[in-house]
Coordinates of C-alpha atoms in Angstrom, one line a residue:
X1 CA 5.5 -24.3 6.1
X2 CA 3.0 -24.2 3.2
X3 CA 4.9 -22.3 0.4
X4 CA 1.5 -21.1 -1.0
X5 CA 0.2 -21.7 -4.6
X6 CA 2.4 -19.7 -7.5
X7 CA 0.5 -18.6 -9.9
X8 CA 3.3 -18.4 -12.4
X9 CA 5.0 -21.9 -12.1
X10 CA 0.9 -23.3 -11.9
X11 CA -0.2 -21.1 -15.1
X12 CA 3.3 -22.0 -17.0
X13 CA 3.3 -25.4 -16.3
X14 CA -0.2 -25.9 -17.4
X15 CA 0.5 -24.7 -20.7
X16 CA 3.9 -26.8 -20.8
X17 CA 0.9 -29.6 -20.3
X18 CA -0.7 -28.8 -23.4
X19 CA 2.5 -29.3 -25.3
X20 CA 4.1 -25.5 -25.4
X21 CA 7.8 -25.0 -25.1
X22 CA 8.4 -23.4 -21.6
X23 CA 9.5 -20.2 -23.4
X24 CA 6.5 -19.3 -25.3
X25 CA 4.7 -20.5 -21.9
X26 CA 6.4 -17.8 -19.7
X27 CA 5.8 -15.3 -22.7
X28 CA 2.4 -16.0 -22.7
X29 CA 2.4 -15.3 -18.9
X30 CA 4.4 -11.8 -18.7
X31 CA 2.0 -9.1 -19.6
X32 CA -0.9 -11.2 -17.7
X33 CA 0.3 -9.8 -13.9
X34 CA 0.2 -6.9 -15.7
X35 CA -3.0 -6.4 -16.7
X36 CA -4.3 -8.0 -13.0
X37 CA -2.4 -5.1 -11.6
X38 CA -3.5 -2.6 -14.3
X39 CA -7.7 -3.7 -13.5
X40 CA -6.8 -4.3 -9.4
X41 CA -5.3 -1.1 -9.1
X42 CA -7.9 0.8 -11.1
X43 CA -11.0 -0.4 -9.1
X44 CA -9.2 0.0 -5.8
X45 CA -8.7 3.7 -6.7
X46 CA -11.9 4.4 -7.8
X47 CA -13.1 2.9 -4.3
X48 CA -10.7 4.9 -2.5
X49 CA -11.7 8.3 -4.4
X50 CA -15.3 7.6 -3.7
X51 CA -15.0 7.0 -0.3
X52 CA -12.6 9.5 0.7
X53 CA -15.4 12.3 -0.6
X54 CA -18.3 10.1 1.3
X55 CA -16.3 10.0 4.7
X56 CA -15.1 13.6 4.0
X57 CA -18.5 14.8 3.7
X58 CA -19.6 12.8 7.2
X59 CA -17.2 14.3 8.8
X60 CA -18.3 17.7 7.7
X61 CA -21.5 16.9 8.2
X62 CA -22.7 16.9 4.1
X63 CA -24.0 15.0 1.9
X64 CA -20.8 14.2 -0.5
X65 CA -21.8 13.0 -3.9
X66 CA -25.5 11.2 -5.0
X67 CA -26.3 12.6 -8.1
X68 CA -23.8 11.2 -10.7
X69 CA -25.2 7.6 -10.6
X70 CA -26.5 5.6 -7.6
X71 CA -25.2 7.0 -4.4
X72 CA -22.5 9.3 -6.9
X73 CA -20.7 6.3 -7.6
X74 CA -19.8 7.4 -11.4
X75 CA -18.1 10.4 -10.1
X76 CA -14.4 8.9 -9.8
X77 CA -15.1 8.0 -13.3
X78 CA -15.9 11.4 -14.5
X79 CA -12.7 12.1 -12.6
X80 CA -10.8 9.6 -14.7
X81 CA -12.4 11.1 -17.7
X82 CA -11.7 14.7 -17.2
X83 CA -8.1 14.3 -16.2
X84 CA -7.5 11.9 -19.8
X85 CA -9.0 14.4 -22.0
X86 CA -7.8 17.8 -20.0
X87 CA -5.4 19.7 -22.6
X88 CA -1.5 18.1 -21.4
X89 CA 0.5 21.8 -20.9
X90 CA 4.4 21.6 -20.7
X91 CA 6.0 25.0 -19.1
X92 CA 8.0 26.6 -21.9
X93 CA 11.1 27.2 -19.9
X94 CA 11.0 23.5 -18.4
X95 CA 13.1 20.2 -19.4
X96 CA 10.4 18.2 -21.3
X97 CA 12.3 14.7 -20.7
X98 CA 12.6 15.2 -17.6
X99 CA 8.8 16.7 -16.9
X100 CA 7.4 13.1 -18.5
X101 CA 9.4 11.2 -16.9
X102 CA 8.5 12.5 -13.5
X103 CA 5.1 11.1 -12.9
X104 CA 5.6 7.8 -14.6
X105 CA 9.0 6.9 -12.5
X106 CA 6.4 7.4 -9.6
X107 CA 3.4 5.3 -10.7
X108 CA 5.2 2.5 -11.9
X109 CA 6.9 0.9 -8.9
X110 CA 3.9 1.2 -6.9
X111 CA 2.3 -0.9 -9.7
X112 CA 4.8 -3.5 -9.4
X113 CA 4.5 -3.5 -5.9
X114 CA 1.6 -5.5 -6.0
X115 CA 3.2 -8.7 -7.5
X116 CA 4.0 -9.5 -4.0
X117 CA 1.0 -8.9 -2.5
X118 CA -1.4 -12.6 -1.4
X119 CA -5.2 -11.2 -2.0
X120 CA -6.4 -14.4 -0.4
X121 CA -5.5 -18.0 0.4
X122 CA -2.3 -18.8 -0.6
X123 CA -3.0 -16.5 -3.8
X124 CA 0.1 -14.7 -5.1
X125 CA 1.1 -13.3 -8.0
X126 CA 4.3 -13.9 -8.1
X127 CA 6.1 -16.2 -4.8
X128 CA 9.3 -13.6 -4.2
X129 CA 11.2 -14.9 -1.1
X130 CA 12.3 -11.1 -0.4
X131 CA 8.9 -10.1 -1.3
X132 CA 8.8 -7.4 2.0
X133 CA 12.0 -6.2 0.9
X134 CA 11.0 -6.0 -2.7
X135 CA 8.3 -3.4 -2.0
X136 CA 10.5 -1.3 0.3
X137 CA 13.8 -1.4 -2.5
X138 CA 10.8 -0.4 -5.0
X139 CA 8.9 2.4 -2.6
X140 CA 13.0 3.8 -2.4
X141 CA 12.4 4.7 -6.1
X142 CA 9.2 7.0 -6.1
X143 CA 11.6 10.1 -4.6
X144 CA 13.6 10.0 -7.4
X145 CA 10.0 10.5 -10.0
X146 CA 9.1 13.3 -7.8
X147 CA 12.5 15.1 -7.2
X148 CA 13.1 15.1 -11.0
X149 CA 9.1 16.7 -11.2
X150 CA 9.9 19.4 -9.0
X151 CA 13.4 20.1 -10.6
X152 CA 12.1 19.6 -14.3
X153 CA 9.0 21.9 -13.3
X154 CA 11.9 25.1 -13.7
X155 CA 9.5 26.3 -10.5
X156 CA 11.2 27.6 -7.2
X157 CA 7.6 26.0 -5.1
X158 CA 7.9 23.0 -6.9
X159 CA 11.4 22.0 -6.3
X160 CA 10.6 23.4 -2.8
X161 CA 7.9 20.3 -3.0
X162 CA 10.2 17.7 -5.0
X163 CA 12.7 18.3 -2.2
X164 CA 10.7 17.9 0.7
X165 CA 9.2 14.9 -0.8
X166 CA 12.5 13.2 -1.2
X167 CA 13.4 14.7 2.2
X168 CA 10.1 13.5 3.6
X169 CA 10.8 9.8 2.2
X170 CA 14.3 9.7 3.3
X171 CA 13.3 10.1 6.8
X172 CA 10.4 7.6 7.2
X173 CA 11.8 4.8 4.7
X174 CA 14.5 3.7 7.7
X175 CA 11.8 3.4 10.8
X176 CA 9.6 1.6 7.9
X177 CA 12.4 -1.1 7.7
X178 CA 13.0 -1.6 11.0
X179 CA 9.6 -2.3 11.7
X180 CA 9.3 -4.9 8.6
X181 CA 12.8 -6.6 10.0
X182 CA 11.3 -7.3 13.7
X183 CA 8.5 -8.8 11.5
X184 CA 10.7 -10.8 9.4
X185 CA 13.1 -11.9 12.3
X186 CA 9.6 -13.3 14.2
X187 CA 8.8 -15.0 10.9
X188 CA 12.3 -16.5 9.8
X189 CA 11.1 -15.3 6.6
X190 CA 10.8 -12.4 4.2
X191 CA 8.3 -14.0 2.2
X192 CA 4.9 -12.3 2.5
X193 CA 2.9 -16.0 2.3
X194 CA 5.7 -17.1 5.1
X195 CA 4.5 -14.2 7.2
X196 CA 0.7 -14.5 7.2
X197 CA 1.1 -18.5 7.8
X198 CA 3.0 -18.4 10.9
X199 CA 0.4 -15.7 12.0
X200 CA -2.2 -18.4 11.6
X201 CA -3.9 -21.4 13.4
X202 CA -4.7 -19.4 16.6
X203 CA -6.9 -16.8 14.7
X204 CA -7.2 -13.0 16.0
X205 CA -4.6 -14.3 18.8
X206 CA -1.9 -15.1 16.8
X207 CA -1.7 -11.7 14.6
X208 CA 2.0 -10.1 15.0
X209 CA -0.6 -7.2 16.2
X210 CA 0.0 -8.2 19.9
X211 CA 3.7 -9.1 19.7
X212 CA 4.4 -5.9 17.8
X213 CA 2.2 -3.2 18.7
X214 CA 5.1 -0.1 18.8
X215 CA 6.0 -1.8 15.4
X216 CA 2.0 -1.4 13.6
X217 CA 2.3 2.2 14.8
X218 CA 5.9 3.0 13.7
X219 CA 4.9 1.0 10.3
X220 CA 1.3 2.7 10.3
X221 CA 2.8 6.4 10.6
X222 CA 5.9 5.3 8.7
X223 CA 3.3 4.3 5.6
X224 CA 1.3 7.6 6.1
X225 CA 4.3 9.5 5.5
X226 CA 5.4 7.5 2.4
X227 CA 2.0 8.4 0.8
X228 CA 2.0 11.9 1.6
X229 CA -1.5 11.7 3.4
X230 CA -2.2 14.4 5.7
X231 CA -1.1 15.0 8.3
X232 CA 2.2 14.6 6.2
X233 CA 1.3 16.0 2.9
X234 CA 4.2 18.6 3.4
X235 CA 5.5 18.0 -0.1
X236 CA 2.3 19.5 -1.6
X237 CA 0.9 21.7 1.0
X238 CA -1.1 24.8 -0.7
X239 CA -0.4 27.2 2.5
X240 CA 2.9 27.3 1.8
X241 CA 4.2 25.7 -1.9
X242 CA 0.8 26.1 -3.9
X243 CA 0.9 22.6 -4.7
X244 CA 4.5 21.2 -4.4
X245 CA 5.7 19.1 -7.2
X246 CA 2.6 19.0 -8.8
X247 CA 2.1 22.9 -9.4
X248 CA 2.9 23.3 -13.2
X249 CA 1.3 19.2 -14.2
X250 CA -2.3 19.5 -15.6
X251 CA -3.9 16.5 -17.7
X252 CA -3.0 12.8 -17.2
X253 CA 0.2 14.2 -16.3
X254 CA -0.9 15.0 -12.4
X255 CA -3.4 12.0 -13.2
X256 CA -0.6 9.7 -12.9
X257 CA 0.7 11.7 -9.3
X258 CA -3.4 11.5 -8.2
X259 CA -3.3 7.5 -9.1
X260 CA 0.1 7.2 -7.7
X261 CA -1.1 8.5 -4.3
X262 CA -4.1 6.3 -3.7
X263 CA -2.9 3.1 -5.0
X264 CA 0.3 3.4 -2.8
X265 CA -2.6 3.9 0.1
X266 CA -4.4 0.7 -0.9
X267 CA -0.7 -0.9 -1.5
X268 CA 0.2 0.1 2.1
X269 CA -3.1 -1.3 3.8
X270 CA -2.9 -4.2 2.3
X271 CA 0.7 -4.7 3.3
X272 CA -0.1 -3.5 6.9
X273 CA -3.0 -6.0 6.9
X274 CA -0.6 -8.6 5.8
X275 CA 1.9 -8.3 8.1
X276 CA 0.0 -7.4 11.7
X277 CA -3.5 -8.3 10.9
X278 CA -3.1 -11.8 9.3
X279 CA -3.6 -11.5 5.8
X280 CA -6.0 -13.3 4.6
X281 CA -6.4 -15.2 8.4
X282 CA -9.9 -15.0 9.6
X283 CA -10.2 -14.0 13.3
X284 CA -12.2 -17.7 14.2
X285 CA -10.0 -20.4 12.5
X286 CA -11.9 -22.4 9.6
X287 CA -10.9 -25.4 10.9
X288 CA -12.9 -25.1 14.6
X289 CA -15.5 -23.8 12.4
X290 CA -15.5 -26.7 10.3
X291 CA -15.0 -28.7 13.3
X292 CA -18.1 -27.5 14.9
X293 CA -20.2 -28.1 12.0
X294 CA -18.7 -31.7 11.3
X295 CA -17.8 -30.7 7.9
X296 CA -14.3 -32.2 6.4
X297 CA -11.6 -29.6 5.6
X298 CA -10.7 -31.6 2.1
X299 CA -14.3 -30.8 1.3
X300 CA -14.5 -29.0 -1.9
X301 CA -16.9 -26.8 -1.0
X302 CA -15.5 -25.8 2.3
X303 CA -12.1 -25.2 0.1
X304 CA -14.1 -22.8 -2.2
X305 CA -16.2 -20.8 0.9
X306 CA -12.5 -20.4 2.8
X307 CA -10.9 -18.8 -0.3
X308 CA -13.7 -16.4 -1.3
X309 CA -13.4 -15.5 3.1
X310 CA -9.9 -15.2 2.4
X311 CA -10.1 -13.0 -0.2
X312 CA -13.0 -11.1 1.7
X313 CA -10.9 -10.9 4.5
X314 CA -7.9 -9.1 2.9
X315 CA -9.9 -6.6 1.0
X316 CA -11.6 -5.8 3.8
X317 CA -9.0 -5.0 6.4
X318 CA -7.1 -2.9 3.8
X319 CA -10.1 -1.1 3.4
X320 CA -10.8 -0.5 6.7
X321 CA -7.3 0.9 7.2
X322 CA -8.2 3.1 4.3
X323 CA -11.2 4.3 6.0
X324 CA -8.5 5.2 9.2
X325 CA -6.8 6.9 6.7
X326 CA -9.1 8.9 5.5
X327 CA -10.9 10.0 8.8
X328 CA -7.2 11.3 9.6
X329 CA -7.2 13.4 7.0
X330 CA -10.0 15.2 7.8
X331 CA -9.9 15.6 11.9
X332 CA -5.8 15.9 12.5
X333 CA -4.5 19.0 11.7
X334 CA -1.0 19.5 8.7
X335 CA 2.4 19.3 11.2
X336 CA 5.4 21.8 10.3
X337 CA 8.2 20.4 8.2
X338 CA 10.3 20.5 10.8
X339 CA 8.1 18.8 13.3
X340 CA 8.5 15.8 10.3
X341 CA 11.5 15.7 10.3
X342 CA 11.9 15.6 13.8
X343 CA 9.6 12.9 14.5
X344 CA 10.9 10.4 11.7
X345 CA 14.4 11.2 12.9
X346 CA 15.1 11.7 16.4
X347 CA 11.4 9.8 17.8
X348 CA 10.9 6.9 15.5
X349 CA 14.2 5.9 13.9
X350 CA 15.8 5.2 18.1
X351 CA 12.1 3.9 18.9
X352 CA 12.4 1.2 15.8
X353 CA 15.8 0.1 17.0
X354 CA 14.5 -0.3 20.5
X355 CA 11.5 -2.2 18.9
X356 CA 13.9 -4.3 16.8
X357 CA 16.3 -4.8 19.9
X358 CA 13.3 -5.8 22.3
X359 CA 12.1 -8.2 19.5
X360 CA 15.8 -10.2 19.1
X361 CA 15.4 -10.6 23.0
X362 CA 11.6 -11.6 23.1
X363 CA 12.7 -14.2 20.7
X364 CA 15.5 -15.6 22.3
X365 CA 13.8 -16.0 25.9
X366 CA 10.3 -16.8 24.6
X367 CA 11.1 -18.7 21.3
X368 CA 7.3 -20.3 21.1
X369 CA 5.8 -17.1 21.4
X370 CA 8.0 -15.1 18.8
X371 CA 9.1 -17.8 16.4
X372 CA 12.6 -18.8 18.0

């Protein structure tokens, strides 16, 4: 199977070309996945913030923003702007260490995340071979970020929130995992490029969508949870805790928790895309398509068009997950922390090991089919 192309091992042993030793190469090349993160991350967000206030508005029947630039797409900048230079306040009675450290514990996994993530053909940031389980070992962390918020916050609502938040992630972390390990046992791999190649060559036929349908739902809901979208946004629900953990943060402070929230959304898409909708897998295969019009596969040009389609591809089914997302948000109505808890614990945690169980089975009786 096609191991993909690395981006690290290419861009360090291009410089090792030009005569540098390999460790000033692999220095060279540390803060630059970085800073593709850093820009990736940023624009998705601004995206997401836009469109949640345009599909918000649909479904309210409003306009949503226009005025601050064309169609009011400046207005997740003034958002950006306000929250960098709103005054930073730290509660006098709270443990400053512990208050700062909060939000960036939660931001910066979710950042990393994204190393593992193929935007397009074969392009990856960094090749992990545990890549899936990467993600879900760094998503373990984020509870920790807000627990210590709520605790550090010296607030009885927002330990309440920091609680149910690591409560919350507890609970849905496990059903996650057992969905991503039917995907993994299907793809005799934990590698992210592994997965979306044996989805391929049969295009929107072969995506694990069909051979794991309770496992998109149980990953979907599972992935809703972890971000804290509605209707699972217990941790911070104003009815009850006036904001959760994030009651006493003001400034860039709660501007890390905002950006934490939607890139782990975009980071979740584009994970779900990867691993039930075929990645970067368009739903016609290129090759019939080239085929058809009697065009050559090695053909450069054909090369270029199928990675800007690939790449086009990805963004675009995260997105439209977003967009599911979103419309969520506003039409399903808040569940009770207990109703939470019981689904993640006694509904999809023995529905994930059925899944799991069913899949081992499938793949020992129909081993062409489920990648025996």
């Amino acid at each position: 199977m096609n191991s993909g192309i690395d981006l690290q091992g290419t861009f360090i042993e291009s410089l090792r070309d030009l005569g540098l030793p390999a460790g000033t190469a692999k220095a060279i090349w540390m803060p630059l996945p970085m800073i593709l993160m850093l820009i990736g991350a940023t624009v998705g967000v601004l995206v997401a913030t836009w469109l949640e206030r345009k599909i918000s508005a649909a479904a309210q029947q409003r306009i949503g923003p226009e005025y601050q630039g064309p169609f009011g797409l400046l207005v997740p900048v003034a958002d950006g702007l306000k929250l960098v230079f709103k005054e930073d306040i730290v509660p006098a009675k709270s443990d400053p260490w512990l208050f700062t450290l909060g939000p960036i514990i939660v931001v910066i996994p979710v950042f990393l995340s994204f190393l593992i993530v193929p935007f397009g053909q074969n392009i990856v940031i960094s090749n992990v071979g545990m890549g899936v389980f990467l993600w879900i070992a760094l998503s373990s962390i984020q509870p920790i970020g807000l627990l210590m918020a709520g605790y550090a916050s010296n607030n009885k609502y927002s330990l309440l929130g920091g609680l149910r938040a690591a409560a919350q992630s507890i609970s849905y972390e496990i059903p996650l995992a057992l969905a991503v390990l039917a995907i993994a046992m299907m793809s005799n791999s934990l590698d992210t490029v592994d997965i979306v190649n044996q989805q391929s060559g049969y295009g929107i036929l072969g995506w694990n969508i069909w051979r794991q349908p309770i496992g998109f739902l149980i990953f979907w809901i599972a992935a809703l949870a972890e971000c804290e979208r509605l209707p699972f946004d217990l941790p911070e629900a104003e009815e009850e805790i006036v904001a959760g953990y994030q009651t006493e943060y003001s400034g860039m402070k709660f501007g890390l928790f905002y950006l934490g929230s939607y890139v782990n959304l975009i980071l979740s898409s584009l994970l779900v895309a990867i691993l039930y909708l075929g990645g970067w897998d368009f739903p016609i295969p290129l090759n019939l398509i080239a085929g058809w019009l009697g065009v050559s596969e090695l053909n450069p040009v054909f090369q270029i068009v199928t990675a800007a389609l690939g790449i086009t591809m990805t963004v675009f089914k995260a997105y439209l997950l977003v967009f599911v997302a979103i419309l969520l948000r506003w039409t399903v109505p808040r569940v009770r922390i207990d109703q939470l808890l019981d689904l993640g614990w006694k509904f999809l945690l023995p529905v994930g090991l059925v899944n799991l169980l069913l899949t081992a089975a499938l793949k020992l009786a129909f081993p062409f089919a489920f990648g025996g």
